[in-house]
Every structure is written in structure tokens, then in C-alpha cells.
PDB file of C-alpha atoms and ligand atoms in Angstrom:
ATOM      1  CA  MET S 723     116.049  96.128  75.939  1.00 76.00           C
ATOM      2  CA  LYS S 724     116.045  92.612  74.594  1.00 87.00           C
ATOM      3  CA  LYS S 725     113.256  90.701  76.270  1.00 96.00           C
ATOM      4  CA  ILE S 726     110.459  92.318  78.208  1.00 97.00           C
ATOM      5  CA  GLY S 727     107.957  90.914  80.651  1.00 98.00           C
ATOM      6  CA  ILE S 728     104.379  92.171  80.491  1.00 98.00           C
ATOM      7  CA  ILE S 729     102.159  91.484  83.487  1.00 98.00           C
ATOM      8  CA  GLY S 730      98.410  91.920  83.812  1.00 96.00           C
ATOM      9  CA  ALA S 731      96.455  90.894  86.881  1.00 93.00           C
ATOM     10  CA  MET S 732      93.400  89.626  84.991  1.00 91.00           C
ATOM     11  CA  ASP S 733      92.793  87.660  81.786  1.00 91.00           C
ATOM     12  CA  GLU S 734      90.969  90.621  80.241  1.00 87.00           C
ATOM     13  CA  GLU S 735      94.103  92.733  80.646  1.00 86.00           C
ATOM     14  CA  VAL S 736      96.461  90.423  78.727  1.00 92.00           C
ATOM     15  CA  GLN S 737      94.149  88.395  76.462  1.00 92.00           C
ATOM     16  CA  ILE S 738      94.530  90.658  73.407  1.00 92.00           C
ATOM     17  CA  LEU S 739      98.323  90.875  73.793  1.00 94.00           C
ATOM     18  CA  LYS S 740      98.582  87.084  74.039  1.00 95.00           C
ATOM     19  CA  SER S 741      96.498  86.673  70.882  1.00 94.00           C
ATOM     20  CA  GLN S 742      98.917  88.973  69.009  1.00 94.00           C
ATOM     21  CA  MET S 743     102.028  86.949  69.849  1.00 96.00           C
ATOM     22  CA  GLN S 744     103.993  84.913  67.307  1.00 96.00           C
ATOM     23  CA  ASN S 745     106.074  81.765  67.919  1.00 95.00           C
ATOM     24  CA  GLU S 746     104.338  81.487  71.249  1.00 95.00           C
ATOM     25  CA  LYS S 747     105.452  78.917  73.830  1.00 97.00           C
ATOM     26  CA  VAL S 748     103.576  78.493  77.103  1.00 97.00           C
ATOM     27  CA  LYS S 749     105.147  77.459  80.411  1.00 98.00           C
ATOM     28  CA  THR S 750     103.179  77.081  83.629  1.00 98.00           C
ATOM     29  CA  ILE S 751     105.059  78.028  86.792  1.00 98.00           C
ATOM     30  CA  ALA S 752     103.503  78.770  90.202  1.00 98.00           C
ATOM     31  CA  SER S 753     100.076  78.238  88.599  1.00 98.00           C
ATOM     32  CA  MET S 754     100.719  81.104  86.166  1.00 98.00           C
ATOM     33  CA  GLU S 755     100.896  80.673  82.376  1.00 97.00           C
ATOM     34  CA  PHE S 756     103.900  82.478  80.915  1.00 98.00           C
ATOM     35  CA  HIS S 757     103.433  83.153  77.170  1.00 98.00           C
ATOM     36  CA  GLU S 758     106.849  83.595  75.597  1.00 98.00           C
ATOM     37  CA  GLY S 759     107.183  84.740  71.993  1.00 97.00           C
ATOM     38  CA  ILE S 760     107.403  87.691  69.650  1.00 97.00           C
ATOM     39  CA  LEU S 761     105.202  90.745  70.076  1.00 96.00           C
ATOM     40  CA  LYS S 762     105.580  93.560  67.531  1.00 93.00           C
ATOM     41  CA  ASN S 763     108.965  92.112  66.463  1.00 93.00           C
ATOM     42  CA  HIS S 764     110.193  92.148  70.061  1.00 95.00           C
ATOM     43  CA  GLU S 765     110.916  89.265  72.434  1.00 97.00           C
ATOM     44  CA  ALA S 766     108.278  89.285  75.143  1.00 97.00           C
ATOM     45  CA  VAL S 767     106.745  87.206  77.903  1.00 98.00           C
ATOM     46  CA  VAL S 768     103.096  87.975  78.631  1.00 98.00           C
ATOM     47  CA  VAL S 769     101.505  86.656  81.814  1.00 98.00           C
ATOM     48  CA  ARG S 770      98.383  86.958  83.924  1.00 98.00           C
ATOM     49  CA  CYS S 771      99.584  87.047  87.514  1.00 98.00           C
ATOM     50  CA  GLY S 772      96.247  87.057  89.336  1.00 97.00           C
ATOM     51  CA  ILE S 773      94.981  89.788  91.604  1.00 97.00           C
ATOM     52  CA  GLY S 774      96.954  91.301  94.463  1.00 98.00           C
ATOM     53  CA  LYS S 775     100.476  92.080  95.594  1.00 98.00           C
ATOM     54  CA  VAL S 776     101.649  88.543  96.459  1.00 98.00           C
ATOM     55  CA  ASN S 777     100.701  87.122  93.061  1.00 98.00           C
ATOM     56  CA  ALA S 778     102.284  90.090  91.328  1.00 98.00           C
ATOM     57  CA  ALA S 779     105.564  89.885  93.250  1.00 98.00           C
ATOM     58  CA  ILE S 780     105.937  86.136  92.658  1.00 98.00           C
ATOM     59  CA  CYS S 781     105.233  86.611  88.971  1.00 98.00           C
ATOM     60  CA  THR S 782     107.799  89.399  88.642  1.00 98.00           C
ATOM     61  CA  GLN S 783     110.521  87.344  90.323  1.00 98.00           C
ATOM     62  CA  ILE S 784     109.832  84.408  87.984  1.00 98.00           C
ATOM     63  CA  LEU S 785     110.022  86.695  84.939  1.00 98.00           C
ATOM     64  CA  ILE S 786     113.403  87.954  86.128  1.00 98.00           C
ATOM     65  CA  ASP S 787     114.910  84.630  87.270  1.00 98.00           C
ATOM     66  CA  LEU S 788     113.562  82.155  84.748  1.00 98.00           C
ATOM     67  CA  PHE S 789     112.843  84.264  81.668  1.00 98.00           C
ATOM     68  CA  ASP S 790     115.693  86.759  81.969  1.00 98.00           C
ATOM     69  CA  VAL S 791     113.549  89.764  81.131  1.00 98.00           C
ATOM     70  CA  GLU S 792     115.384  93.085  80.953  1.00 97.00           C
ATOM     71  CA  ALA S 793     112.368  95.179  81.855  1.00 98.00           C
ATOM     72  CA  VAL S 794     108.949  94.624  83.410  1.00 98.00           C
ATOM     73  CA  ILE S 795     105.825  96.447  82.305  1.00 98.00           C
ATOM     74  CA  ASN S 796     102.589  96.144  84.232  1.00 97.00           C
ATOM     75  CA  THR S 797      99.362  96.970  82.469  1.00 95.00           C
ATOM     76  CA  GLY S 798      95.846  97.163  83.845  1.00 94.00           C
ATOM     77  CA  VAL S 799      93.109  99.344  85.273  1.00 94.00           C
ATOM     78  CA  ALA S 800      92.994 101.554  88.362  1.00 96.00           C
ATOM     79  CA  GLY S 801      90.789 103.875  90.383  1.00 96.00           C
ATOM     80  CA  SER S 802      91.473 107.619  90.037  1.00 97.00           C
ATOM     81  CA  LEU S 803      92.584 109.561  93.131  1.00 98.00           C
ATOM     82  CA  ARG S 804      92.458 113.009  91.498  1.00 98.00           C
ATOM     83  CA  ASN S 805      89.534 115.013  90.183  1.00 96.00           C
ATOM     84  CA  GLU S 806      91.348 115.906  86.970  1.00 97.00           C
ATOM     85  CA  ILE S 807      92.061 112.238  86.150  1.00 97.00           C
ATOM     86  CA  GLU S 808      89.002 110.989  84.320  1.00 94.00           C
ATOM     87  CA  ILE S 809      87.664 107.559  83.449  1.00 93.00           C
ATOM     88  CA  ALA S 810      89.660 106.068  80.521  1.00 93.00           C
ATOM     89  CA  ASP S 811      92.639 108.390  81.100  1.00 95.00           C
ATOM     90  CA  ILE S 812      96.071 106.779  81.362  1.00 97.00           C
ATOM     91  CA  VAL S 813      98.415 107.052  84.349  1.00 98.00           C
ATOM     92  CA  LEU S 814     102.128 106.276  83.874  1.00 98.00           C
ATOM     93  CA  SER S 815     104.053 105.659  87.084  1.00 98.00           C
ATOM     94  CA  THR S 816     106.828 108.019  88.100  1.00 98.00           C
ATOM     95  CA  ASP S 817     107.055 105.861  91.209  1.00 98.00           C
ATOM     96  CA  THR S 818     104.942 103.599  93.416  1.00 98.00           C
ATOM     97  CA  GLN S 819     104.146 103.005  97.070  1.00 98.00           C
ATOM     98  CA  GLN S 820     102.150 100.419  99.015  1.00 98.00           C
ATOM     99  CA  HIS S 821      99.355 102.148 100.919  1.00 98.00           C
ATOM    100  CA  ASP S 822      98.563  99.118 103.098  1.00 98.00           C
ATOM    101  CA  VAL S 823     101.983  98.844 104.721  1.00 98.00           C
ATOM    102  CA  ASP S 824     101.444  99.952 108.312  1.00 98.00           C
ATOM    103  CA  ALA S 825     104.194  99.870 110.930  1.00 98.00           C
ATOM    104  CA  THR S 826     102.941 103.055 112.586  1.00 97.00           C
ATOM    105  CA  GLY S 827     102.968 101.158 115.884  1.00 97.00           C
ATOM    106  CA  PHE S 828     106.750 101.129 115.569  1.00 96.00           C
ATOM    107  CA  GLY S 829     106.884 104.831 114.779  1.00 97.00           C
ATOM    108  CA  TYR S 830     107.141 104.548 110.998  1.00 97.00           C
ATOM    109  CA  PRO S 831     104.959 106.713 108.762  1.00 97.00           C
ATOM    110  CA  VAL S 832     102.183 104.769 107.056  1.00 98.00           C
ATOM    111  CA  GLY S 833     103.358 103.217 103.775  1.00 98.00           C
ATOM    112  CA  VAL S 834     106.965 102.924 104.946  1.00 98.00           C
ATOM    113  CA  ILE S 835     108.468  99.436 104.976  1.00 98.00           C
ATOM    114  CA  PRO S 836     110.639  99.071 108.086  1.00 98.00           C
ATOM    115  CA  ARG S 837     114.341  98.567 107.502  1.00 96.00           C
ATOM    116  CA  MET S 838     114.291  99.235 103.795  1.00 97.00           C
ATOM    117  CA  GLU S 839     116.251 102.119 102.290  1.00 95.00           C
ATOM    118  CA  SER S 840     113.206 103.226 100.390  1.00 96.00           C
ATOM    119  CA  SER S 841     109.535 102.340 100.195  1.00 98.00           C
ATOM    120  CA  ILE S 842     108.936 104.396  97.057  1.00 98.00           C
ATOM    121  CA  PHE S 843     110.233 102.783  93.907  1.00 98.00           C
ATOM    122  CA  GLN S 844     111.160 104.827  90.820  1.00 98.00           C
ATOM    123  CA  ALA S 845     110.042 103.730  87.372  1.00 98.00           C
ATOM    124  CA  ASP S 846     112.414 103.769  84.404  1.00 98.00           C
ATOM    125  CA  GLU S 847     112.770 107.248  82.850  1.00 98.00           C
ATOM    126  CA  ARG S 848     113.207 105.967  79.310  1.00 97.00           C
ATOM    127  CA  LEU S 849     110.094 103.788  79.492  1.00 98.00           C
ATOM    128  CA  ILE S 850     108.090 106.744  80.848  1.00 98.00           C
ATOM    129  CA  THR S 851     109.279 109.042  78.040  1.00 98.00           C
ATOM    130  CA  LEU S 852     108.604 106.452  75.337  1.00 97.00           C
ATOM    131  CA  ALA S 853     105.152 105.644  76.760  1.00 98.00           C
ATOM    132  CA  LYS S 854     104.225 109.347  76.777  1.00 98.00           C
ATOM    133  CA  GLU S 855     105.273 109.717  73.144  1.00 97.00           C
ATOM    134  CA  VAL S 856     103.297 106.632  72.159  1.00 97.00           C
ATOM    135  CA  CYS S 857     100.180 107.906  73.951  1.00 97.00           C
ATOM    136  CA  GLU S 858     100.314 111.162  71.974  1.00 96.00           C
ATOM    137  CA  GLU S 859     100.587 109.170  68.784  1.00 96.00           C
ATOM    138  CA  VAL S 860      98.111 106.303  69.232  1.00 95.00           C
ATOM    139  CA  ILE S 861      95.539 107.602  71.736  1.00 95.00           C
ATOM    140  CA  PRO S 862      95.669 111.404  71.361  1.00 95.00           C
ATOM    141  CA  GLU S 863      92.068 111.698  72.557  1.00 94.00           C
ATOM    142  CA  VAL S 864      92.963 110.269  75.982  1.00 95.00           C
ATOM    143  CA  GLY S 865      94.336 112.271  78.939  1.00 97.00           C
ATOM    144  CA  VAL S 866      97.782 111.077  80.027  1.00 98.00           C
ATOM    145  CA  HIS S 867      99.130 111.734  83.524  1.00 98.00           C
ATOM    146  CA  THR S 868     102.502 110.852  85.006  1.00 98.00           C
ATOM    147  CA  GLY S 869     102.661 110.432  88.762  1.00 98.00           C
ATOM    148  CA  ARG S 870     102.694 108.172  91.772  1.00 98.00           C
ATOM    149  CA  ILE S 871     100.678 104.942  91.719  1.00 98.00           C
ATOM    150  CA  VAL S 872      99.678 103.500  95.092  1.00 98.00           C
ATOM    151  CA  SER S 873      98.836  99.852  95.607  1.00 98.00           C
ATOM    152  CA  GLY S 874      97.297  97.707  98.310  1.00 98.00           C
ATOM    153  CA  ASP S 875      95.397  94.464  98.660  1.00 98.00           C
ATOM    154  CA  GLN S 876      92.113  96.380  98.659  1.00 97.00           C
ATOM    155  CA  PHE S 877      89.574  97.383  96.015  1.00 96.00           C
ATOM    156  CA  ILE S 878      88.871 100.996  96.992  1.00 97.00           C
ATOM    157  CA  SER S 879      85.148 101.708  96.729  1.00 96.00           C
ATOM    158  CA  ASP S 880      84.575 103.873  99.758  1.00 95.00           C
ATOM    159  CA  SER S 881      84.784 107.662  99.710  1.00 95.00           C
ATOM    160  CA  GLY S 882      86.207 107.799 103.259  1.00 97.00           C
ATOM    161  CA  LYS S 883      89.011 105.401 102.393  1.00 97.00           C
ATOM    162  CA  LYS S 884      89.698 107.352  99.204  1.00 97.00           C
ATOM    163  CA  THR S 885      90.023 110.589 101.194  1.00 97.00           C
ATOM    164  CA  TRP S 886      92.438 108.847 103.567  1.00 97.00           C
ATOM    165  CA  LEU S 887      94.547 107.718 100.607  1.00 98.00           C
ATOM    166  CA  VAL S 888      94.538 111.183  99.080  1.00 97.00           C
ATOM    167  CA  ASP S 889      95.522 112.747 102.420  1.00 96.00           C
ATOM    168  CA  ASN S 890      98.336 110.292 103.188  1.00 97.00           C
ATOM    169  CA  PHE S 891      99.864 109.526  99.786  1.00 97.00           C
ATOM    170  CA  ASN S 892     100.506 111.731  96.823  1.00 92.00           C
ATOM    171  CA  GLY S 893      98.896 109.166  94.520  1.00 97.00           C
ATOM    172  CA  TYR S 894      97.360 109.673  91.092  1.00 98.00           C
ATOM    173  CA  CYS S 895      95.543 106.350  91.088  1.00 98.00           C
ATOM    174  CA  THR S 896      95.173 103.199  93.150  1.00 98.00           C
ATOM    175  CA  GLU S 897      95.284  99.522  92.226  1.00 98.00           C
ATOM    176  CA  MET S 898      96.357  96.184  93.666  1.00 98.00           C
ATOM    177  CA  GLU S 899      99.678  95.103  92.119  1.00 98.00           C
ATOM    178  CA  GLY S 900     101.909  97.884  90.783  1.00 98.00           C
ATOM    179  CA  ALA S 901     103.945  98.704  93.881  1.00 98.00           C
ATOM    180  CA  SER S 902     104.793  95.067  94.581  1.00 98.00           C
ATOM    181  CA  ILE S 903     105.961  94.597  90.990  1.00 98.00           C
ATOM    182  CA  ALA S 904     107.997  97.776  91.438  1.00 98.00           C
ATOM    183  CA  GLN S 905     109.520  96.571  94.708  1.00 98.00           C
ATOM    184  CA  THR S 906     110.510  93.238  93.161  1.00 98.00           C
ATOM    185  CA  ALA S 907     112.002  94.957  90.118  1.00 98.00           C
ATOM    186  CA  TYR S 908     113.875  97.397  92.391  1.00 98.00           C
ATOM    187  CA  LEU S 909     115.365  94.585  94.498  1.00 98.00           C
ATOM    188  CA  ASN S 910     116.613  92.944  91.300  1.00 98.00           C
ATOM    189  CA  GLN S 911     117.733  96.217  89.653  1.00 98.00           C
ATOM    190  CA  VAL S 912     115.434  95.666  86.706  1.00 98.00           C
ATOM    191  CA  PRO S 913     113.736  98.670  85.048  1.00 98.00           C
ATOM    192  CA  PHE S 914     109.949  98.798  85.266  1.00 98.00           C
ATOM    193  CA  LEU S 915     106.918 100.844  84.313  1.00 98.00           C
ATOM    194  CA  ILE S 916     103.356 100.636  85.609  1.00 98.00           C
ATOM    195  CA  ILE S 917     100.703 101.648  83.068  1.00 97.00           C
ATOM    196  CA  ARG S 918      97.124 102.014  84.265  1.00 96.00           C
ATOM    197  CA  ALA S 919      93.914 103.073  82.535  1.00 95.00           C
ATOM    198  CA  ILE S 920      91.281 104.554  84.813  1.00 94.00           C
ATOM    199  CA  SER S 921      88.166 102.397  85.188  1.00 92.00           C
ATOM    200  CA  ASP S 922      86.584 104.175  88.197  1.00 94.00           C
ATOM    201  CA  LYS S 923      86.930 106.944  90.750  1.00 95.00           C
ATOM    202  CA  ALA S 924      87.758 104.695  93.743  1.00 96.00           C
ATOM    203  CA  ASP S 925      84.614 105.845  95.595  1.00 94.00           C
ATOM    204  CA  HIS S 926      81.043 104.634  96.164  1.00 89.00           C
ATOM    205  CA  SER S 927      80.491 104.480  92.373  1.00 87.00           C
ATOM    206  CA  ALA S 928      83.603 102.346  91.794  1.00 84.00           C
ATOM    207  CA  GLU S 929      81.995  98.923  91.409  1.00 87.00           C
ATOM    208  CA  MET S 930      79.415 100.011  88.818  1.00 83.00           C
ATOM    209  CA  SER S 931      81.869 102.224  86.995  1.00 85.00           C
ATOM    210  CA  TYR S 932      84.493  99.491  86.918  1.00 81.00           C
ATOM    211  CA  LYS S 933      82.097  97.078  85.208  1.00 85.00           C
ATOM    212  CA  GLU S 934      81.050  99.687  82.651  1.00 87.00           C
ATOM    213  CA  PHE S 935      84.456 101.111  81.752  1.00 87.00           C
ATOM    214  CA  GLU S 936      86.881  98.227  82.213  1.00 87.00           C
ATOM    215  CA  GLU S 937      86.681  97.244  78.538  1.00 87.00           C
ATOM    216  CA  ILE S 938      87.364 100.673  77.063  1.00 88.00           C
ATOM    217  CA  ALA S 939      90.142 101.257  79.599  1.00 87.00           C
ATOM    218  CA  ILE S 940      91.834  98.003  78.588  1.00 88.00           C
ATOM    219  CA  ARG S 941      91.473  98.815  74.877  1.00 89.00           C
ATOM    220  CA  ASN S 942      93.535 101.972  75.433  1.00 92.00           C
ATOM    221  CA  THR S 943      96.283 100.165  77.346  1.00 93.00           C
ATOM    222  CA  VAL S 944      96.559  97.566  74.561  1.00 92.00           C
ATOM    223  CA  LYS S 945      97.084 100.317  71.961  1.00 94.00           C
ATOM    224  CA  LEU S 946      99.714 101.887  74.181  1.00 96.00           C
ATOM    225  CA  LEU S 947     101.481  98.584  74.871  1.00 96.00           C
ATOM    226  CA  ASN S 948     101.607  97.708  71.174  1.00 94.00           C
ATOM    227  CA  GLY S 949     103.148 101.064  70.331  1.00 95.00           C
ATOM    228  CA  LEU S 950     105.583 100.933  73.234  1.00 96.00           C
ATOM    229  CA  VAL S 951     106.867  97.421  72.548  1.00 95.00           C
ATOM    230  CA  ALA S 952     107.374  98.292  68.884  1.00 93.00           C
ATOM    231  CA  ARG S 953     109.703 101.136  69.932  1.00 93.00           C
ATOM    232  CA  LEU S 954     111.889  99.268  72.395  1.00 92.00           C
TER     233      LEU S 954
HETATM  234  N1  LIG T 962      91.504  98.596  90.111  1.00 74.23           N
HETATM  235  C1  LIG T 962      90.601  99.306  89.424  1.00 74.23           C
HETATM  236  N2  LIG T 962      89.893 100.104  90.243  1.00 74.23           N
HETATM  237  C2  LIG T 962      90.382  99.900  91.480  1.00 74.23           C
HETATM  238  C3  LIG T 962      90.034 100.422  92.746  1.00 74.23           C
HETATM  239  N3  LIG T 962      89.060 101.293  92.891  1.00 74.23           N
HETATM  240  N4  LIG T 962      90.723  99.972  93.828  1.00 74.23           N
HETATM  241  C4  LIG T 962      91.714  99.047  93.669  1.00 74.23           C
HETATM  242  N5  LIG T 962      92.055  98.526  92.497  1.00 74.23           N
HETATM  243  C5  LIG T 962      91.396  98.943  91.401  1.00 74.23           C
END
């Protein structure tokens, strides 16, 4: 893979990566700053897309159309949807789905986008394998899980809503961008991987936990990203 796009929703999630870039050029498009340069000897474009699925989808399309990236990696934090997935653990996406798509009134199951072949988008096998290997090497103390990531334009901090998500989607964690990045990459036939570090348990404790653990969660994703980019 020649040039890769790396998307984070928030400044905190991409700040360290941006500071590590060499020969950096910055272009502002759609109110987003695209940082193009060399990261770990690899051509990369690092960008903060802003929070939510619309921002993330627009950003992904720009990376593909205007920066010609050959793969898209999304890094950030997420709320755990499984008891065995602890704070600071890493989740690598096998695939993604949007939990807030609801055409049930038309007879579609929740999460299914009407008139699309699929609503579940598969991440790139090679990126998953490489990311797993890098985790074992650079953050061996951290639990690594590979499974479905579900996204919606909602911060999940309610135990009832979490139970609904668990019951309706086979998700490992929940966040607000991954599945829209995945859908955009799928439509353009570009490989992608969503990498999330767990900052909270997506329940009543989520807001407090998020504030406390966001930093350590991001530190782990940066180590993983550095190792992964160096191997591409
Ligand atoms: N990102 C981190 N934690 C989250 C949560 N609980 N819900 C949605 N997005 C998140």
C-alpha cells in the first residue's frame, strides 16, 4: 500500500501522529485539515474529521478522491459492549454496522440500509492480521479483540440502550464514525480498518470513565498505529 489515510474524530486522537510527520503539507478542504507527509517512512495523510458519521464519510471520500489513498485506517476510542472487553483494550474491526439505521417501518431489520447489497462492511484481512501482530509486539500488556464495531450518531451512556445494542447487533464496541468510514471505503473499493481503544463501558459510568481513560486509550492506539504504518 503506497499512501494511507488515517482518520481520527478528535484532535486528541491524531495530535501525536501529526507531530511525528515529516515533510508535512497541510490542505484545508471541507473545513478539515489534511496533513500529508511521511510517517514512519510511509506516505500518509492524517486528518481530524470531527465527530459523527457525516463528518467521517465526507472525510473518507476526500481522502480517496483528492489524496489517492490506497487504504483508510480509523483510530480512536469506543465504548465496550462485552464484559470481557476491558477499559484500554483494543478492538480491531472484522466488520462494521450502523446501529442507528432504522427502516423497520418498511419491514427491514434494524441496522439494514434499504436497497443496498450489504449493510455490514468487511475490513481488510491483511490490515487486521498486521495490526494483531503489532499489538502483540508493542502493547503486549493490552487485551486485543477482533470483532464487529457498531456506529451511530449517539454517545452511548445508558445501560438500557447498551442492552438494546447488545441484543440487536453482535458488536464488540460502539462509537460514532467507524461504520460510515467503512461504508464509504466499501463503495469506493478501498481497503479499511477501524482500530478502537476502549475508554468506557457504554453505560451509566461512560461519561466519567471516558474522561479518565481517554488519554491512556489513545496512547495505546498511537503505539499500534506507529507499528502498523511501519510495516505497510
Ligand atoms: N466513543 C467512546 N465511548 C463511546 C460511547 N460510549 N458511545 C459512543 N461513542 C463512544
